[in-house]
Amino acid sequence: MSDLRVLSVASEVYPIVKTGGLADVAGALPAALRMEGVAVRTLMPGYPAAVEALQSATNVLAVKDLFGGPARLLAGTHGQLDLLVLDAPHLFARPGNPYLGPDGKDWPDNAFRFAALARVAAEIALGAIPAFVPDVVHGHDWQAGLLPAYLRYSRRPHPGTVMTVHNLAFQGRCPRELLGSLGLPPESFAVDGVEYYGTISFLKAGLQFADRITTVSPTYALEIQGAEQGMGLDGLLRARSAVLTGILNGIDMSVWDPAHDRAIASHYGVDSLEARAPNKAALQQRLRLRVSPDAFLLGVVSRLSWQKGLDLLFACLPTILSGGMQLALLGDGDADLREAFRGAASANPGQIGVVTGYDESLAHAIQAGSDALVVPSRFEPCGLTQLCALRYGAIPIVAAVGGLADTVIDAHETTDATGFKFSPVTAENLDHALRRAAAAFYASRANGSEWLRMQLNGMLTDVSWRHRAARYAELYRQIVAQRGG
Ligand code: ADP
Ligand code: GLC
């Protein structure tokens, strides 16, 4: 049987360009799918880093005018990734963050930048590259949202479509006046089209027209069908619930592997957990914390945004400080939170260490060196850092929402416990969870193995892509079968 061909469309792909977990998923899922007999090519925007990353590039398509300038499609590889890079300098040849200008605000032409991505994806789906005609096209988040809409309004036969929601909070909205210039027909501005509260929403367009919708955990798949987490799209998602499923993310087990990780001081595994201790000392040194195996060391690796609930953790600092705990925080994002945590670090040297910015190697060092990893998100479609924590023997302390609820087993529940969960998501409940975790940590240091058992349970949990990729493969095959392909 020949491989199923899938075009994956994503605005960021690890290790080339990354602002969050979407890049990790788009970067790791293709290799896992290959094991399932699915050949994935990934289309991404031609940011400078993406054009540079291409090995042995060939030009497979030229477009004279793509929303205001010429574009070409470059095919090549990067590591295991089979890439199509949309080289359109007027849209993507800009330094820095893929979505934001130097002023920290969205690029004003983001609607056209990502419409261009979707437009070219639609052309590929319709056969623009004869050597690669996909059986299924798979778009990720709002940046790919117009893809199913362009295919629908092309009124031509086309492959099946999947849209994956990684985060419903980002909806890709723009004024209705752009309808024509985005290449959408007048009739598309309707409740059953791309219209969304009087504007155009790219994400809504994708959710409206995709054959199948997935999101990145079963619990988030339910949450987004309710008013509280549905962010205005819950009605549509309820209407489409028959084609909506939640498939958990995995992590790349070769990138996140404590036995071989080059970013950490000492390698370890389930059979050599004692070799984890030097990583705690190294992390304490690196963040100028008091070096002691006995201090309960909390780690955080996160975007600093309302979603992630780190203001709740900030409210718990008195408990952390008075309980003799330590905090190692790595994060970037909202200026208020950056300032607040930096201030706390300078006021409490030895106990609170904060690094603001993006630092991949420190992210690994925190996973390997912390006793527990705190993820107090208000909502979390899946979350990857708690999966890394499980693999690295850092006990997750998480809000019981979305994928966090699905991937962590609370210490109260069973001897299979892997961490601590709290809900509803309030500072009081987080505070309580921190105290519970600290008590368990200190008790185990005195006399027991409960902590160790939780660490081992976590490290033995399957957080790989293997079974999860198989679910995507099954979904693609169902779509092809239903379309009679
Ligand atoms: P989200 O995509 O919502 O930010 P995830 O938990 O799915 O959350 O993915 C976050 C990814 O980004 C993880 O791979 C995490 O290690 C990484 N990450 C987050 N913040 C930083 C940072 N400041 N420096 C390095 N890596 C980070
Ligand atoms: C989003 C979500 C996160 C998820 C990631 C990858 O950024 O916030 O929960 O893990 O996408 O799917």
Short mmCIF file of C-alpha atoms and ligand atoms in Angstrom, two decimals:
data_model
loop_
_atom_site.label_atom_id
_atom_site.label_comp_id
_atom_site.label_asym_id
_atom_site.label_seq_id
_atom_site.Cartn_x
_atom_site.Cartn_y
_atom_site.Cartn_z
CA MET A 1 0.00 0.00 0.00
CA SER A 2 1.45 3.36 -0.95
CA ASP A 3 1.77 6.06 1.65
CA LEU A 4 -1.07 8.46 2.24
CA ARG A 5 0.04 11.97 1.30
CA VAL A 6 -0.76 14.81 3.66
CA LEU A 7 -0.05 18.51 3.35
CA SER A 8 0.38 20.03 6.81
CA VAL A 9 0.08 23.82 6.99
CA ALA A 10 1.57 25.61 9.98
CA SER A 11 2.83 29.08 10.78
CA GLU A 12 5.68 27.82 12.98
CA VAL A 13 7.69 24.62 12.90
CA TYR A 14 10.34 23.47 15.41
CA PRO A 15 13.33 23.69 15.17
CA ILE A 16 13.09 26.41 12.53
CA VAL A 17 10.72 28.97 14.02
CA LYS A 18 8.99 28.60 17.36
CA THR A 19 6.94 30.75 19.71
CA GLY A 20 5.11 27.92 21.47
CA GLY A 21 3.82 24.37 21.40
CA LEU A 22 2.33 24.62 17.91
CA ALA A 23 5.86 24.57 16.52
CA ASP A 24 6.74 21.51 18.58
CA VAL A 25 3.70 19.67 17.25
CA ALA A 26 4.15 20.71 13.62
CA GLY A 27 7.83 19.77 13.87
CA ALA A 28 7.44 16.35 15.50
CA LEU A 29 4.18 14.90 14.20
CA PRO A 30 5.39 14.30 10.60
CA ALA A 31 8.16 11.90 11.68
CA ALA A 32 5.74 10.00 13.89
CA LEU A 33 3.23 9.81 11.04
CA ARG A 34 5.84 8.35 8.73
CA MET A 35 5.84 5.27 10.98
CA GLU A 36 2.10 5.04 10.31
CA GLY A 37 2.47 5.03 6.54
CA VAL A 38 1.65 8.72 6.13
CA ALA A 39 4.00 10.96 4.13
CA VAL A 40 3.69 14.54 5.33
CA ARG A 41 4.92 17.66 3.59
CA THR A 42 4.80 20.80 5.67
CA LEU A 43 4.02 24.19 4.20
CA MET A 44 5.28 27.14 6.21
CA PRO A 45 5.82 30.85 5.58
CA GLY A 46 9.18 31.93 4.18
CA TYR A 47 10.45 33.81 7.20
CA PRO A 48 14.20 34.43 6.84
CA ALA A 49 14.96 31.49 9.16
CA ALA A 50 12.78 29.17 7.09
CA VAL A 51 14.39 30.08 3.77
CA GLU A 52 17.83 29.63 5.34
CA ALA A 53 16.91 26.30 6.90
CA LEU A 54 16.06 24.67 3.56
CA GLN A 55 18.51 22.10 2.32
CA SER A 56 18.80 21.47 -1.42
CA ALA A 57 15.91 23.75 -2.27
CA THR A 58 14.17 23.70 -5.62
CA ASN A 59 11.63 26.13 -6.91
CA VAL A 60 8.39 24.22 -7.54
CA LEU A 61 5.89 27.00 -8.15
CA ALA A 62 5.94 30.67 -9.08
CA VAL A 63 3.13 33.11 -8.33
CA LYS A 64 3.24 36.48 -10.10
CA ASP A 65 1.16 38.37 -7.62
CA LEU A 66 0.34 37.00 -4.21
CA PHE A 67 -1.43 39.79 -2.33
CA GLY A 68 0.85 42.52 -3.59
CA GLY A 69 4.09 40.90 -4.67
CA PRO A 70 5.70 37.91 -6.35
CA ALA A 71 6.14 34.63 -4.56
CA ARG A 72 7.68 31.25 -5.13
CA LEU A 73 7.38 27.95 -3.43
CA LEU A 74 10.62 26.27 -2.40
CA ALA A 75 10.74 22.55 -1.76
CA GLY A 76 13.49 21.01 0.33
CA THR A 77 14.24 19.30 3.59
CA HIS A 78 15.40 20.19 7.05
CA GLY A 79 16.45 17.22 9.15
CA GLN A 80 13.55 14.79 8.90
CA LEU A 81 11.12 17.45 7.73
CA ASP A 82 9.92 17.55 4.16
CA LEU A 83 9.23 21.24 3.64
CA LEU A 84 7.48 23.61 1.28
CA VAL A 85 8.49 27.16 2.12
CA LEU A 86 6.44 30.04 0.79
CA ASP A 87 9.06 32.58 -0.19
CA ALA A 88 7.17 35.87 -0.51
CA PRO A 89 9.57 38.58 0.60
CA HIS A 90 6.94 41.35 0.71
CA LEU A 91 5.06 39.31 3.34
CA PHE A 92 7.65 37.34 5.25
CA ALA A 93 11.18 38.74 4.84
CA ARG A 94 11.07 40.42 8.24
CA PRO A 95 13.24 39.77 11.28
CA GLY A 96 12.05 38.69 14.71
CA ASN A 97 8.78 37.21 15.88
CA PRO A 98 6.64 35.61 13.15
CA TYR A 99 3.49 37.49 14.10
CA LEU A 100 4.62 40.71 15.77
CA GLY A 101 6.51 43.76 14.59
CA PRO A 102 9.29 45.42 16.58
CA ASP A 103 6.63 47.43 18.47
CA GLY A 104 5.24 44.17 19.90
CA LYS A 105 1.99 44.57 17.96
CA ASP A 106 0.59 42.31 15.24
CA TRP A 107 2.00 43.14 11.81
CA PRO A 108 -0.74 45.27 10.21
CA ASP A 109 -0.88 43.00 7.16
CA ASN A 110 -1.18 39.71 9.08
CA ALA A 111 -4.51 38.97 7.37
CA PHE A 112 -2.77 38.96 3.98
CA ARG A 113 0.33 37.18 5.23
CA PHE A 114 -1.64 34.18 6.43
CA ALA A 115 -4.29 34.36 3.73
CA ALA A 116 -1.32 33.92 1.37
CA LEU A 117 -0.25 30.80 3.24
CA ALA A 118 -3.78 29.35 2.99
CA ARG A 119 -4.18 30.42 -0.62
CA VAL A 120 -1.02 28.63 -1.74
CA ALA A 121 -1.98 25.60 0.36
CA ALA A 122 -5.30 25.53 -1.51
CA GLU A 123 -3.48 25.72 -4.85
CA ILE A 124 -1.29 22.76 -3.84
CA ALA A 125 -4.42 20.87 -2.75
CA LEU A 126 -5.95 21.57 -6.16
CA GLY A 127 -2.95 20.11 -7.94
CA ALA A 128 -0.54 23.02 -8.55
CA ILE A 129 2.45 20.74 -7.91
CA PRO A 130 1.78 17.63 -10.01
CA ALA A 131 4.50 15.68 -8.19
CA PHE A 132 2.71 16.20 -4.89
CA VAL A 133 -1.06 16.08 -4.85
CA PRO A 134 -2.13 15.49 -1.26
CA ASP A 135 -4.88 13.06 -0.21
CA VAL A 136 -5.66 15.20 2.83
CA VAL A 137 -4.77 18.76 3.83
CA HIS A 138 -4.30 19.52 7.50
CA GLY A 139 -4.32 23.11 8.75
CA HIS A 140 -3.19 24.26 12.17
CA ASP A 141 -4.79 27.19 13.99
CA TRP A 142 -6.16 30.44 12.55
CA GLN A 143 -3.16 31.05 10.32
CA ALA A 144 -4.32 28.14 8.15
CA GLY A 145 -8.02 28.80 8.70
CA LEU A 146 -8.86 30.12 5.25
CA LEU A 147 -7.60 26.94 3.59
CA PRO A 148 -10.88 24.98 3.84
CA ALA A 149 -12.78 28.14 2.83
CA TYR A 150 -10.69 28.71 -0.31
CA LEU A 151 -11.21 25.08 -1.25
CA ARG A 152 -14.95 25.29 -0.69
CA TYR A 153 -15.35 28.44 -2.76
CA SER A 154 -13.08 27.11 -5.51
CA ARG A 155 -16.06 24.85 -6.30
CA ARG A 156 -13.59 22.29 -7.62
CA PRO A 157 -13.07 18.73 -6.40
CA HIS A 158 -10.49 18.80 -3.67
CA PRO A 159 -8.91 16.60 -1.00
CA GLY A 160 -10.39 16.22 2.46
CA THR A 161 -9.53 18.79 5.12
CA VAL A 162 -8.66 18.69 8.81
CA MET A 163 -8.38 21.73 11.06
CA THR A 164 -6.60 21.42 14.38
CA VAL A 165 -7.30 23.95 17.12
CA HIS A 166 -4.24 24.50 19.27
CA ASN A 167 -5.66 27.57 20.92
CA LEU A 168 -9.14 28.98 20.48
CA ALA A 169 -8.08 32.32 21.93
CA PHE A 170 -6.37 33.32 18.70
CA GLN A 171 -9.05 33.67 16.04
CA GLY A 172 -7.49 35.67 13.22
CA ARG A 173 -10.09 38.40 12.84
CA CYS A 174 -10.08 41.22 10.31
CA PRO A 175 -12.56 43.78 8.98
CA ARG A 176 -15.25 42.68 6.55
CA GLU A 177 -14.01 45.25 4.06
CA LEU A 178 -11.09 42.91 3.29
CA LEU A 179 -13.39 40.19 1.96
CA GLY A 180 -12.85 40.93 -1.73
CA SER A 181 -9.14 41.58 -1.49
CA LEU A 182 -8.70 38.28 0.36
CA GLY A 183 -10.22 36.59 -2.69
CA LEU A 184 -13.41 35.51 -0.94
CA PRO A 185 -16.76 35.79 -2.74
CA PRO A 186 -19.49 38.10 -1.39
CA GLU A 187 -21.72 35.17 -0.40
CA SER A 188 -18.98 33.91 1.95
CA PHE A 189 -19.78 36.76 4.34
CA ALA A 190 -22.55 34.84 6.04
CA VAL A 191 -23.26 32.97 9.26
CA ASP A 192 -22.49 29.71 7.48
CA GLY A 193 -19.38 31.24 5.90
CA VAL A 194 -16.47 33.30 7.20
CA GLU A 195 -18.55 35.95 8.98
CA TYR A 196 -18.05 36.24 12.72
CA TYR A 197 -19.82 38.95 14.72
CA GLY A 198 -19.66 41.36 11.82
CA THR A 199 -16.01 40.65 10.99
CA ILE A 200 -14.08 37.95 9.15
CA SER A 201 -12.56 35.22 11.29
CA PHE A 202 -9.98 32.91 9.76
CA LEU A 203 -10.40 30.36 12.53
CA LYS A 204 -14.16 30.33 12.17
CA ALA A 205 -13.78 29.82 8.43
CA GLY A 206 -11.63 26.76 9.09
CA LEU A 207 -14.01 25.35 11.69
CA GLN A 208 -16.98 25.95 9.44
CA PHE A 209 -15.63 24.19 6.38
CA ALA A 210 -13.14 21.53 7.49
CA ASP A 211 -14.30 17.93 7.08
CA ARG A 212 -12.90 17.12 10.50
CA ILE A 213 -11.92 19.27 13.45
CA THR A 214 -9.45 18.14 16.04
CA THR A 215 -8.11 19.75 19.12
CA VAL A 216 -5.21 18.71 21.27
CA SER A 217 -6.88 16.98 24.22
CA PRO A 218 -10.19 15.25 24.90
CA THR A 219 -11.03 17.56 27.80
CA TYR A 220 -10.38 20.72 25.75
CA ALA A 221 -12.57 19.24 23.01
CA LEU A 222 -15.43 19.24 25.54
CA GLU A 223 -14.55 22.55 27.17
CA ILE A 224 -14.64 24.49 23.92
CA GLN A 225 -18.22 23.37 23.32
CA GLY A 226 -19.27 25.34 26.41
CA ALA A 227 -19.76 29.08 26.78
CA GLU A 228 -16.97 29.53 29.32
CA GLN A 229 -14.10 28.24 27.17
CA GLY A 230 -15.80 28.44 23.78
CA MET A 231 -14.63 32.02 23.20
CA GLY A 232 -17.63 32.79 21.04
CA LEU A 233 -17.19 29.71 18.87
CA ASP A 234 -18.90 27.20 21.16
CA GLY A 235 -22.17 27.30 19.21
CA LEU A 236 -20.43 26.36 15.98
CA LEU A 237 -18.36 23.72 17.75
CA ARG A 238 -21.48 22.19 19.30
CA ALA A 239 -23.13 22.14 15.91
CA ARG A 240 -20.10 20.33 14.52
CA SER A 241 -19.49 18.06 17.51
CA ALA A 242 -19.97 14.94 15.40
CA VAL A 243 -16.76 15.72 13.52
CA LEU A 244 -14.79 17.13 16.48
CA THR A 245 -12.31 14.99 18.41
CA GLY A 246 -9.53 15.56 20.91
CA ILE A 247 -6.18 13.88 20.26
CA LEU A 248 -3.49 14.47 22.86
CA ASN A 249 -0.14 15.84 21.85
CA GLY A 250 3.06 13.95 22.42
CA ILE A 251 6.61 15.23 22.74
CA ASP A 252 9.64 14.50 20.61
CA MET A 253 11.35 11.80 22.65
CA SER A 254 14.71 12.46 21.01
CA VAL A 255 14.64 16.19 21.84
CA TRP A 256 13.39 15.53 25.38
CA ASP A 257 15.52 12.66 26.60
CA PRO A 258 17.20 12.94 30.02
CA ALA A 259 19.54 10.08 29.13
CA HIS A 260 21.12 11.99 26.26
CA ASP A 261 20.13 15.65 26.67
CA ARG A 262 23.13 17.84 25.88
CA ALA A 263 21.62 20.81 27.70
CA ILE A 264 21.75 19.19 31.13
CA ALA A 265 24.59 18.62 33.59
CA SER A 266 24.04 14.95 34.37
CA HIS A 267 22.27 12.25 32.38
CA TYR A 268 19.81 9.95 34.11
CA GLY A 269 16.88 7.59 33.64
CA VAL A 270 14.48 5.41 35.63
CA ASP A 271 17.34 3.11 36.59
CA SER A 272 19.64 5.92 37.63
CA LEU A 273 17.45 8.55 39.20
CA GLU A 274 20.18 9.39 41.72
CA ALA A 275 22.08 10.90 38.79
CA ARG A 276 19.36 13.56 38.58
CA ALA A 277 20.61 15.35 41.72
CA PRO A 278 23.53 17.17 40.05
CA ASN A 279 21.02 18.84 37.73
CA LYS A 280 19.25 20.39 40.69
CA ALA A 281 22.52 21.75 42.04
CA ALA A 282 23.47 23.03 38.59
CA LEU A 283 20.13 24.80 38.19
CA GLN A 284 20.39 26.34 41.63
CA GLN A 285 23.83 27.64 40.75
CA ARG A 286 22.76 28.91 37.36
CA LEU A 287 19.86 30.92 38.81
CA ARG A 288 21.84 31.93 41.92
CA LEU A 289 19.60 30.00 44.26
CA ARG A 290 20.92 28.60 47.52
CA VAL A 291 22.45 25.26 46.60
CA SER A 292 20.71 22.62 48.67
CA PRO A 293 19.13 19.26 47.86
CA ASP A 294 16.62 19.82 50.67
CA ALA A 295 14.96 23.00 49.43
CA PHE A 296 11.77 22.24 47.48
CA LEU A 297 12.56 23.68 44.04
CA LEU A 298 9.64 24.71 41.81
CA GLY A 299 10.23 25.25 38.10
CA VAL A 300 8.25 27.21 35.51
CA VAL A 301 8.81 27.29 31.73
CA SER A 302 6.10 29.34 30.12
CA ARG A 303 4.81 32.13 28.00
CA LEU A 304 3.87 34.92 30.41
CA SER A 305 0.24 35.52 29.51
CA TRP A 306 -3.17 35.54 31.15
CA GLN A 307 -3.78 32.02 29.80
CA LYS A 308 -0.90 30.61 31.79
CA GLY A 309 -2.13 31.87 35.18
CA LEU A 310 1.28 33.00 36.42
CA ASP A 311 -0.30 35.95 38.21
CA LEU A 312 -1.84 33.27 40.43
CA LEU A 313 1.60 31.87 41.13
CA PHE A 314 2.82 35.37 41.89
CA ALA A 315 0.05 35.65 44.49
CA CYS A 316 1.45 32.48 46.11
CA LEU A 317 4.94 33.92 46.62
CA PRO A 318 4.38 34.45 50.36
CA THR A 319 3.75 30.70 50.74
CA ILE A 320 6.77 29.86 48.61
CA LEU A 321 9.00 32.19 50.61
CA SER A 322 7.74 31.35 54.07
CA GLY A 323 7.73 27.63 53.28
CA GLY A 324 11.43 27.72 52.38
CA MET A 325 10.67 26.72 48.80
CA GLN A 326 12.58 27.96 45.78
CA LEU A 327 11.37 29.09 42.37
CA ALA A 328 13.23 28.86 39.05
CA LEU A 329 11.17 30.68 36.42
CA LEU A 330 11.87 31.04 32.71
CA GLY A 331 9.33 32.99 30.73
CA ASP A 332 8.64 35.65 28.20
CA GLY A 333 5.59 37.71 27.38
CA ASP A 334 3.53 40.32 29.24
CA ALA A 335 5.64 43.20 30.52
CA ASP A 336 3.73 43.37 33.85
CA LEU A 337 4.49 39.77 34.69
CA ARG A 338 8.10 40.06 33.56
CA GLU A 339 8.60 43.06 35.84
CA ALA A 340 6.74 41.49 38.74
CA PHE A 341 8.81 38.31 38.75
CA ARG A 342 12.08 40.14 38.16
CA GLY A 343 11.27 42.35 41.14
CA ALA A 344 10.53 39.30 43.28
CA ALA A 345 13.86 37.77 42.26
CA SER A 346 15.88 40.82 43.21
CA ALA A 347 14.03 41.12 46.51
CA ASN A 348 14.60 37.45 47.35
CA PRO A 349 18.01 36.38 46.10
CA GLY A 350 18.81 32.75 46.78
CA GLN A 351 15.16 31.79 46.82
CA ILE A 352 13.71 33.14 43.58
CA GLY A 353 15.54 32.98 40.29
CA VAL A 354 13.99 34.48 37.16
CA VAL A 355 15.15 34.58 33.57
CA THR A 356 12.99 36.48 31.13
CA GLY A 357 13.36 35.69 27.44
CA TYR A 358 13.44 32.58 25.35
CA ASP A 359 16.15 30.07 26.28
CA GLU A 360 15.85 26.55 25.04
CA SER A 361 18.76 25.10 26.97
CA LEU A 362 17.55 26.62 30.25
CA ALA A 363 14.10 25.12 29.58
CA HIS A 364 15.76 21.69 29.55
CA ALA A 365 17.84 22.48 32.63
CA ILE A 366 14.70 23.49 34.55
CA GLN A 367 12.93 20.25 33.61
CA ALA A 368 15.95 18.23 34.73
CA GLY A 369 16.69 20.19 37.89
CA SER A 370 13.37 21.18 39.45
CA ASP A 371 11.57 19.00 41.95
CA ALA A 372 8.20 20.10 40.58
CA LEU A 373 6.98 22.00 37.54
CA VAL A 374 4.10 24.42 38.07
CA VAL A 375 1.51 24.97 35.31
CA PRO A 376 -1.41 26.99 36.75
CA SER A 377 -3.13 27.69 33.41
CA ARG A 378 -6.62 29.17 33.26
CA PHE A 379 -7.09 27.12 30.12
CA GLU A 380 -4.68 24.76 28.39
CA PRO A 381 -5.56 23.05 25.12
CA CYS A 382 -2.91 20.41 25.76
CA GLY A 383 0.27 21.80 27.27
CA LEU A 384 3.65 20.27 26.54
CA THR A 385 5.75 21.36 29.49
CA GLN A 386 3.95 19.01 31.88
CA LEU A 387 4.68 16.16 29.45
CA CYS A 388 8.36 17.08 29.44
CA ALA A 389 8.22 17.28 33.24
CA LEU A 390 6.79 13.75 33.46
CA ARG A 391 9.60 12.45 31.30
CA TYR A 392 12.23 14.33 33.30
CA GLY A 393 11.03 13.34 36.78
CA ALA A 394 9.83 16.83 37.75
CA ILE A 395 6.45 16.40 39.43
CA PRO A 396 3.78 18.47 37.65
CA ILE A 397 1.57 20.72 39.79
CA VAL A 398 -1.18 21.71 37.38
CA ALA A 399 -4.57 23.31 37.03
CA ALA A 400 -7.10 20.59 36.22
CA VAL A 401 -8.07 22.02 32.84
CA GLY A 402 -7.75 20.85 29.23
CA GLY A 403 -4.80 18.64 28.47
CA LEU A 404 -3.34 19.21 31.94
CA ALA A 405 -6.35 17.40 33.40
CA ASP A 406 -5.90 14.58 30.89
CA THR A 407 -2.19 13.94 31.36
CA VAL A 408 -1.56 14.23 35.10
CA ILE A 409 -2.89 11.79 37.71
CA ASP A 410 -3.38 13.40 41.09
CA ALA A 411 -1.71 12.05 44.22
CA HIS A 412 -5.11 11.65 45.85
CA GLU A 413 -6.44 9.41 43.17
CA THR A 414 -4.29 6.27 43.18
CA THR A 415 -0.86 4.78 43.63
CA ASP A 416 -0.35 5.49 39.91
CA ALA A 417 -0.19 9.19 40.77
CA THR A 418 2.12 11.39 38.74
CA GLY A 419 1.46 14.85 40.17
CA PHE A 420 -0.86 17.35 41.82
CA LYS A 421 -3.96 18.93 40.31
CA PHE A 422 -6.17 21.73 41.53
CA SER A 423 -9.48 23.25 40.51
CA PRO A 424 -11.19 25.60 40.18
CA VAL A 425 -8.23 27.67 39.02
CA THR A 426 -7.70 30.20 41.81
CA ALA A 427 -4.68 31.41 43.73
CA GLU A 428 -6.08 29.80 46.90
CA ASN A 429 -6.33 26.40 45.27
CA LEU A 430 -2.87 26.73 43.73
CA ASP A 431 -1.54 27.71 47.13
CA HIS A 432 -3.10 24.59 48.62
CA ALA A 433 -1.62 22.40 45.87
CA LEU A 434 1.85 23.88 46.46
CA ARG A 435 1.55 23.08 50.17
CA ARG A 436 0.39 19.54 49.45
CA ALA A 437 3.28 18.99 47.09
CA ALA A 438 5.80 20.50 49.51
CA ALA A 439 4.51 18.30 52.32
CA ALA A 440 4.89 15.20 50.14
CA PHE A 441 8.38 16.26 49.08
CA TYR A 442 9.60 16.92 52.62
CA ALA A 443 7.97 13.76 53.98
CA SER A 444 9.70 11.67 51.35
CA ARG A 445 13.05 13.23 52.10
CA ALA A 446 12.62 12.20 55.72
CA ASN A 447 11.34 8.71 55.34
CA GLY A 448 9.81 7.43 52.28
CA SER A 449 9.38 6.69 48.72
CA GLU A 450 6.11 8.40 47.74
CA TRP A 451 7.88 11.14 45.81
CA LEU A 452 10.19 8.68 44.15
CA ARG A 453 7.24 6.53 43.14
CA MET A 454 5.51 9.51 41.57
CA GLN A 455 8.68 10.40 39.69
CA LEU A 456 8.99 6.89 38.33
CA ASN A 457 5.30 6.74 37.43
CA GLY A 458 5.77 9.94 35.46
CA MET A 459 8.94 8.83 33.75
CA LEU A 460 7.26 5.58 32.71
CA THR A 461 4.19 7.36 31.32
CA ASP A 462 3.98 7.20 27.53
CA VAL A 463 4.24 10.82 26.41
CA SER A 464 5.53 9.96 22.95
CA TRP A 465 3.78 10.64 19.67
CA ARG A 466 3.47 6.99 18.75
CA HIS A 467 -0.14 6.18 19.66
CA ARG A 468 -1.25 9.73 19.11
CA ALA A 469 0.10 9.85 15.57
CA ALA A 470 -1.78 6.63 14.91
CA ARG A 471 -5.01 8.47 15.77
CA TYR A 472 -4.26 11.15 13.15
CA ALA A 473 -3.42 8.47 10.59
CA GLU A 474 -6.74 6.76 11.30
CA LEU A 475 -8.57 10.07 10.94
CA TYR A 476 -6.92 10.80 7.57
CA ARG A 477 -7.86 7.33 6.33
CA GLN A 478 -11.46 7.78 7.41
CA ILE A 479 -11.66 11.05 5.50
CA VAL A 480 -10.22 9.50 2.36
CA ALA A 481 -12.60 6.54 2.65
CA GLN A 482 -15.62 8.79 3.17
CA ARG A 483 -14.72 10.84 0.14
CA GLY A 484 -14.45 7.65 -1.86
CA GLY A 485 -10.75 8.29 -2.50
P1 ADP B 1 2.02 27.14 24.55
O1 ADP B 1 2.13 26.61 23.19
O2 ADP B 1 0.64 27.54 24.93
O3 ADP B 1 3.01 28.21 24.86
P2 ADP B 1 2.94 24.49 25.40
O4 ADP B 1 3.15 23.95 26.77
O5 ADP B 1 2.14 23.69 24.47
O6 ADP B 1 2.34 25.96 25.58
O7 ADP B 1 4.33 24.67 24.66
C1 ADP B 1 5.30 25.57 25.09
C2 ADP B 1 6.62 25.18 24.45
O8 ADP B 1 7.46 26.32 24.45
C3 ADP B 1 7.37 24.11 25.21
O9 ADP B 1 8.17 23.39 24.30
C4 ADP B 1 8.23 24.93 26.18
O10 ADP B 1 9.37 24.23 26.60
C5 ADP B 1 8.58 26.11 25.32
N1 ADP B 1 8.81 27.38 26.03
C6 ADP B 1 7.89 28.20 26.58
N2 ADP B 1 8.46 29.31 27.08
C7 ADP B 1 9.77 29.20 26.83
C8 ADP B 1 10.92 30.03 27.10
N3 ADP B 1 10.79 31.20 27.71
N4 ADP B 1 12.12 29.61 26.68
C9 ADP B 1 12.25 28.41 26.05
N5 ADP B 1 11.23 27.59 25.77
C10 ADP B 1 10.01 27.97 26.16
C1 GLC B 2 -1.16 25.91 22.05
C2 GLC B 2 -1.70 25.62 23.43
C3 GLC B 2 -1.01 24.49 24.14
C4 GLC B 2 -0.72 23.32 23.21
C5 GLC B 2 0.02 23.82 21.99
C6 GLC B 2 0.33 22.71 21.00
O1 GLC B 2 -0.19 26.87 22.01
O2 GLC B 2 -1.72 26.78 24.23
O3 GLC B 2 -1.80 24.04 25.22
O4 GLC B 2 0.04 22.34 23.87
O5 GLC B 2 -0.75 24.77 21.31
O6 GLC B 2 -0.83 22.03 20.61
#
